[in-house]
Short mmCIF file of C-alpha atoms in Angstrom, two decimals:
data_model
loop_
_atom_site.label_atom_id
_atom_site.label_comp_id
_atom_site.label_asym_id
_atom_site.label_seq_id
_atom_site.Cartn_x
_atom_site.Cartn_y
_atom_site.Cartn_z
CA MET A 218 8.81 53.67 -74.69
CA ASN A 219 11.75 51.59 -75.46
CA ASN A 220 11.89 50.73 -79.39
CA GLU A 221 14.64 48.77 -79.26
CA PRO A 222 14.16 45.24 -80.19
CA ALA A 223 14.42 42.90 -77.39
CA LEU A 224 17.44 39.92 -77.63
CA MET A 225 15.02 37.30 -77.45
CA ASP A 226 12.84 38.56 -80.54
CA LEU A 227 16.11 38.97 -82.24
CA ARG A 228 16.91 34.92 -81.73
CA VAL A 229 13.20 34.19 -82.44
CA PHE A 230 13.34 35.91 -85.69
CA SER A 231 16.84 34.71 -86.42
CA ILE A 232 15.91 31.06 -85.96
CA ALA A 233 12.69 31.44 -88.21
CA ALA A 234 14.93 32.76 -90.67
CA ARG A 235 17.54 30.08 -91.01
CA LEU A 236 14.95 27.22 -90.78
CA GLY A 237 12.27 29.15 -93.25
CA SER A 238 9.25 28.05 -91.17
CA PHE A 239 7.59 29.48 -88.10
CA ALA A 240 6.50 26.01 -86.47
CA ALA A 241 9.96 24.60 -87.21
CA ALA A 242 11.38 27.41 -85.15
CA ALA A 243 8.79 26.97 -82.52
CA LYS A 244 9.64 23.24 -82.08
CA ASP A 245 13.23 24.74 -82.22
CA ILE A 246 12.70 26.75 -79.10
CA GLY A 247 9.96 24.71 -77.43
CA LYS A 248 7.33 27.42 -78.00
CA SER A 249 3.96 27.41 -79.89
CA PRO A 250 3.81 28.76 -83.82
CA ALA A 251 1.51 31.66 -82.24
CA TYR A 252 4.01 32.42 -79.97
CA VAL A 253 6.72 32.94 -82.95
CA SER A 254 4.40 34.87 -84.92
CA LYS A 255 3.19 37.22 -82.00
CA ARG A 256 7.58 37.90 -81.10
CA ILE A 257 7.84 38.59 -84.83
CA ALA A 258 5.13 40.70 -85.57
CA ILE A 259 6.08 43.08 -82.39
CA LEU A 260 9.72 43.07 -83.81
CA GLU A 261 8.60 43.96 -87.41
CA GLN A 262 6.47 47.02 -85.24
CA GLN A 263 9.12 47.98 -83.36
CA LEU A 264 11.62 47.96 -86.66
CA GLY A 265 8.42 49.61 -88.89
CA ILE A 266 9.29 46.73 -91.90
CA ARG A 267 8.19 43.78 -92.71
CA LEU A 268 10.58 40.73 -92.10
CA PHE A 269 8.49 38.13 -94.22
CA HIS A 270 6.49 37.44 -96.66
CA ARG A 271 3.64 35.27 -95.52
CA THR A 272 1.33 32.68 -97.65
CA THR A 273 -0.60 29.88 -96.15
CA ARG A 274 2.35 27.49 -96.43
CA ARG A 275 5.43 29.30 -96.53
CA ILE A 276 7.36 32.51 -95.27
CA HIS A 277 9.88 33.85 -97.23
CA ILE A 278 12.13 36.54 -95.99
CA THR A 279 12.53 40.24 -97.21
CA GLU A 280 15.18 41.88 -98.24
CA GLU A 281 14.99 43.84 -95.20
CA GLY A 282 14.54 40.64 -93.58
CA GLU A 283 18.07 39.70 -95.12
CA MET A 284 19.45 42.94 -93.68
CA VAL A 285 18.30 42.51 -90.20
CA TYR A 286 19.08 38.81 -89.93
CA ASP A 287 22.43 39.52 -90.79
CA TYR A 288 22.97 42.21 -88.24
CA ALA A 289 20.76 39.77 -85.59
CA ARG A 290 23.37 37.41 -86.38
CA ARG A 291 26.14 39.31 -85.30
CA ILE A 292 24.48 40.80 -82.08
CA ILE A 293 23.71 37.09 -80.97
CA GLU A 294 27.01 36.01 -81.58
CA ASN A 295 28.78 38.90 -79.79
CA MET A 296 25.95 38.34 -76.68
CA THR A 297 26.89 34.46 -76.88
CA SER A 298 30.71 35.36 -76.78
CA MET A 299 30.70 37.46 -73.71
CA THR A 300 28.33 34.84 -71.82
CA GLU A 301 30.75 32.05 -72.86
CA LEU A 302 33.97 34.39 -71.83
CA VAL A 303 32.56 35.17 -68.47
CA ALA A 304 31.35 31.42 -68.32
CA SER A 305 35.01 30.38 -69.10
CA SER A 306 36.36 31.64 -66.06
CA LYS A 307 34.64 29.28 -64.28
CA LEU A 308 35.76 25.73 -63.12
CA GLU A 309 32.73 23.46 -64.35
CA PRO A 310 31.60 24.22 -67.80
CA SER A 311 28.11 24.42 -68.31
CA GLY A 312 24.93 25.31 -70.95
CA LEU A 313 23.95 23.68 -74.47
CA LEU A 314 26.63 22.00 -76.65
CA ARG A 315 25.66 21.39 -80.05
CA ILE A 316 27.62 18.53 -82.36
CA ALA A 317 27.50 17.17 -85.49
CA THR A 318 29.13 14.58 -86.92
CA SER A 319 28.80 11.44 -89.28
CA MET A 320 26.42 8.45 -88.80
CA ARG A 321 28.76 5.75 -88.06
CA LEU A 322 31.20 7.74 -86.04
CA GLY A 323 28.74 9.21 -84.31
CA ARG A 324 26.39 6.22 -83.26
CA HIS A 325 29.48 3.75 -82.44
CA HIS A 326 31.88 6.47 -80.73
CA VAL A 327 30.93 10.20 -80.24
CA ALA A 328 27.86 9.05 -78.67
CA HIS A 329 28.99 7.15 -75.89
CA ILE A 330 31.39 9.69 -75.56
CA LEU A 331 29.40 12.43 -74.81
CA THR A 332 27.65 10.06 -72.44
CA MET A 333 30.83 10.24 -70.40
CA LEU A 334 31.62 13.76 -71.03
CA GLU A 335 27.96 14.60 -69.24
CA GLU A 336 28.91 12.43 -66.32
CA ARG A 337 32.04 14.18 -65.70
CA TYR A 338 30.40 18.02 -66.44
CA PRO A 339 26.88 17.33 -65.18
CA LYS A 340 25.93 21.29 -66.12
CA LEU A 341 26.71 20.31 -69.91
CA GLU A 342 23.34 20.09 -72.23
CA ILE A 343 24.03 17.68 -74.82
CA TRP A 344 22.56 17.80 -78.90
CA LEU A 345 24.29 15.45 -81.18
CA GLU A 346 22.99 15.58 -84.64
CA LEU A 347 24.07 12.55 -86.86
CA LEU A 348 24.33 13.95 -90.49
CA ASP A 349 26.50 12.28 -93.52
CA ARG A 350 26.50 15.69 -95.50
CA HIS A 351 28.42 18.70 -95.06
CA VAL A 352 27.40 20.85 -92.08
CA ASP A 353 27.49 25.12 -91.69
CA ILE A 354 28.13 24.69 -88.27
CA LEU A 355 27.87 28.73 -88.35
CA GLU A 356 24.38 28.64 -90.34
CA GLU A 357 23.28 25.58 -88.57
CA GLY A 358 24.28 26.70 -85.25
CA TYR A 359 26.35 24.03 -84.16
CA ASP A 360 29.47 24.52 -81.57
CA ILE A 361 31.60 21.52 -83.16
CA ASP A 362 31.22 19.19 -86.28
CA ILE A 363 33.61 15.96 -86.04
CA ARG A 364 34.41 14.63 -89.48
CA VAL A 365 36.44 12.49 -91.39
CA GLY A 366 38.92 13.92 -93.83
CA ASP A 367 41.04 17.42 -93.94
CA PRO A 368 38.58 20.62 -93.24
CA LYS A 369 37.86 22.80 -96.37
CA GLN A 370 36.34 25.61 -94.86
CA PRO A 371 39.18 28.51 -94.27
CA HIS A 372 36.82 30.57 -91.80
CA LEU A 373 37.10 27.74 -89.49
CA ILE A 374 39.64 26.14 -86.82
CA ALA A 375 40.24 22.76 -87.20
CA HIS A 376 41.30 20.66 -84.53
CA ARG A 377 43.10 17.47 -85.17
CA ILE A 378 41.76 14.72 -83.20
CA THR A 379 43.51 11.32 -84.53
CA PRO A 380 45.32 10.42 -87.55
CA SER A 381 43.79 7.58 -89.89
CA ARG A 382 43.60 6.63 -93.45
CA ARG A 383 41.36 4.55 -95.94
CA ILE A 384 42.30 1.26 -97.26
CA LEU A 385 41.24 -0.91 -100.32
CA CYS A 386 39.59 -4.21 -99.26
CA ALA A 387 37.50 -6.91 -100.75
CA ALA A 388 36.01 -10.41 -99.79
CA PRO A 389 37.81 -13.82 -100.15
CA SER A 390 35.05 -14.48 -101.99
CA TYR A 391 35.42 -11.53 -104.62
CA ILE A 392 38.93 -12.20 -105.12
CA ALA A 393 38.51 -16.13 -105.92
CA LYS A 394 36.17 -14.88 -108.54
CA ARG A 395 37.49 -12.07 -109.94
CA GLY A 396 41.42 -12.44 -109.04
CA MET A 397 43.79 -9.80 -107.21
CA PRO A 398 44.48 -6.84 -108.45
CA GLN A 399 48.43 -6.16 -109.04
CA THR A 400 48.38 -2.45 -109.74
CA LEU A 401 46.16 0.73 -108.72
CA ALA A 402 45.09 0.92 -112.82
CA ASP A 403 43.91 -2.87 -112.38
CA LEU A 404 40.91 -1.27 -110.28
CA ALA A 405 39.35 -0.07 -113.58
CA GLN A 406 39.11 -3.17 -114.73
CA HIS A 407 37.06 -4.43 -111.24
CA GLU A 408 33.87 -3.99 -109.71
CA CYS A 409 34.22 -1.41 -107.32
CA LEU A 410 31.72 -0.47 -104.20
CA VAL A 411 31.71 3.38 -104.14
CA PHE A 412 31.71 5.12 -100.84
CA ARG A 413 30.95 9.12 -101.35
CA ASP A 414 31.76 11.05 -98.05
CA ARG A 415 31.17 15.05 -98.28
CA GLU A 416 32.99 16.64 -100.91
CA GLN A 417 34.74 13.58 -102.52
CA ALA A 418 34.32 13.14 -105.89
CA PHE A 419 32.15 10.13 -106.72
CA GLY A 420 34.14 7.16 -108.55
CA VAL A 421 37.50 8.62 -108.20
CA TRP A 422 39.86 7.47 -105.89
CA ARG A 423 42.96 9.24 -104.88
CA LEU A 424 45.67 7.21 -102.78
CA HIS A 425 49.12 7.64 -101.81
CA GLY A 426 51.37 5.26 -102.80
CA PRO A 427 55.28 4.63 -103.89
CA LYS A 428 54.75 6.91 -106.45
CA GLY A 429 53.21 9.68 -104.30
CA LEU A 430 49.51 10.88 -105.02
CA GLU A 431 47.79 8.69 -107.58
CA THR A 432 44.49 8.69 -109.20
CA VAL A 433 41.96 6.18 -110.38
CA LYS A 434 38.58 6.28 -111.90
CA VAL A 435 36.76 3.18 -110.97
CA ASN A 436 33.28 1.78 -111.78
CA GLY A 437 30.76 -0.32 -110.28
CA ARG A 438 26.94 -1.32 -110.07
CA TYR A 439 27.07 -0.23 -106.18
CA GLY A 440 27.31 2.90 -104.75
CA SER A 441 26.29 4.66 -101.50
CA ASN A 442 26.73 7.34 -99.25
CA HIS A 443 26.72 5.14 -96.08
CA SER A 444 29.63 3.30 -95.06
CA ASP A 445 27.80 0.58 -93.16
CA VAL A 446 25.95 0.07 -96.77
CA VAL A 447 29.30 -0.21 -98.71
CA ARG A 448 30.78 -2.32 -96.17
CA THR A 449 27.90 -4.80 -95.80
CA TRP A 450 28.08 -5.16 -99.85
CA GLY A 451 31.93 -5.67 -99.81
CA ILE A 452 31.49 -8.49 -96.95
CA ARG A 453 29.23 -10.01 -99.31
CA GLY A 454 31.49 -10.18 -102.02
CA LEU A 455 30.01 -7.65 -104.58
CA GLY A 456 33.44 -5.42 -105.33
CA ILE A 457 36.55 -4.04 -103.88
CA PHE A 458 35.86 -1.03 -101.40
CA MET A 459 37.61 1.68 -99.57
CA LEU A 460 37.09 2.44 -96.13
CA SER A 461 38.83 4.09 -92.73
CA VAL A 462 40.87 1.64 -90.92
CA TRP A 463 38.54 2.16 -87.92
CA ASP A 464 35.56 1.38 -89.79
CA ILE A 465 36.98 -1.95 -91.31
CA ALA A 466 39.95 -3.30 -88.88
CA ARG A 467 37.61 -5.70 -86.85
CA TYR A 468 36.62 -7.55 -90.29
CA ILE A 469 40.14 -8.05 -91.63
CA GLU A 470 40.75 -9.50 -88.28
CA ASP A 471 38.14 -11.93 -88.60
CA GLY A 472 38.81 -12.77 -91.91
CA SER A 473 35.50 -11.33 -93.57
CA VAL A 474 37.39 -9.43 -95.82
CA ILE A 475 41.34 -8.62 -96.79
CA GLN A 476 43.34 -5.89 -97.36
CA ILE A 477 44.24 -5.41 -101.30
CA LEU A 478 47.04 -3.23 -102.63
CA PRO A 479 48.45 -2.67 -98.82
CA ALA A 480 51.00 0.17 -100.30
CA TYR A 481 48.17 2.26 -101.09
CA GLN A 482 46.32 4.79 -98.75
CA GLU A 483 43.84 7.54 -98.82
CA PHE A 484 44.65 9.99 -95.80
CA ALA A 485 41.47 10.24 -93.57
CA ASP A 486 42.56 12.15 -90.29
CA VAL A 487 39.57 12.60 -87.90
CA TRP A 488 38.77 16.38 -87.17
CA ALA A 489 36.77 18.71 -85.22
CA THR A 490 36.11 22.12 -86.81
CA THR A 491 34.80 25.08 -84.82
CA SER A 492 33.95 28.58 -85.31
CA ASN A 493 36.04 31.63 -84.17
CA ARG A 494 33.78 32.39 -81.72
CA SER A 495 33.35 29.43 -80.13
CA ALA A 496 36.80 28.15 -80.15
CA ASN A 497 37.36 29.95 -76.57
CA SER A 498 34.15 28.89 -75.01
CA ALA A 499 35.10 26.80 -72.08
CA LYS A 500 32.56 23.73 -72.97
CA VAL A 501 33.95 23.63 -75.99
CA LYS A 502 37.37 23.69 -75.12
CA VAL A 503 36.74 21.00 -72.91
CA ALA A 504 34.33 19.00 -75.30
CA ILE A 505 37.14 18.69 -78.02
CA GLU A 506 40.11 17.86 -75.37
CA PHE A 507 38.09 14.92 -73.86
CA ILE A 508 36.83 13.63 -77.45
CA LYS A 509 40.43 13.66 -78.40
CA GLU A 510 41.54 11.74 -75.51
CA GLN A 511 38.69 9.11 -75.68
CA LEU A 512 38.89 8.89 -79.67
CA CYS A 513 42.83 8.19 -78.96
CA ASP A 514 43.26 5.86 -75.95
CA GLY A 515 39.39 5.54 -74.12
CA PRO A 516 37.17 2.58 -74.58
CA TYR A 517 35.76 4.01 -77.73
CA ALA A 518 38.64 4.74 -79.26
CA LEU A 519 39.22 4.62 -83.06
CA ASN A 520 41.31 1.42 -84.48
CA THR A 521 43.57 2.69 -86.41
CA ARG A 522 45.70 -0.29 -86.57
CA VAL A 523 45.33 -2.88 -89.27
CA VAL A 524 46.38 -6.46 -88.42
CA PRO A 525 48.26 -8.12 -90.88
#
């Protein structure tokens, strides 16, 4: 009798361990919770260990389960790498492509670009997750994470998609009421709308200007982790705010807001990150090049200019 665990059972176990739930794992793979429970029970019997502590409401991975999870992930990654290496020799990329990005970038740009990508390569399957939070692409199983700002994970491969920057803006009504700041230090005396994006320090703006990098602590009654909210508040005249050029350029052009302290900016390039394993995948290579091309020059390109 062959007691070696099947690759599919290891996949089911790994998904359950990552999600911490048989029901969530079942939903992820399109099977029933009973199927997941049965496959894991078979795996436990083959290995002669208990992989999870089970209660009526939750599951908790055991110490032995953690060890198996570590090995299972490596086995699955190696198998995936082998499969994708073989697939990379084919002319047409295929298979599931899992991409994460931020809400606004995803809704207004990446989603449309991925539709065009699938039309060009119909054998691709696309899953797009919009998340305004840090993403662990290895732990969460994404192929590509597309974000504004320099990647900070040294174990990942970063692909620069397009240059961009964040600028300071305010509505004309706010400037009429509170006056125009003349120096960066003046911002401390103003109502500032704080947008916290991923790992940014809350309420601290770091901008490059005539004296190099300068830091200013800002305060305000309003703050959000979503740029749409901050921009809406800013247009209503509630305070000074800082957003990416591509996110605010059209509102500067129509006069809804004006740029203030134009000598200052925060660099905020758009990057795509991949794992070392997926970087050589044909579908990932094609997707990154296509996304880069479209975000720079396509119909859904980011507007990185500010018209005076």
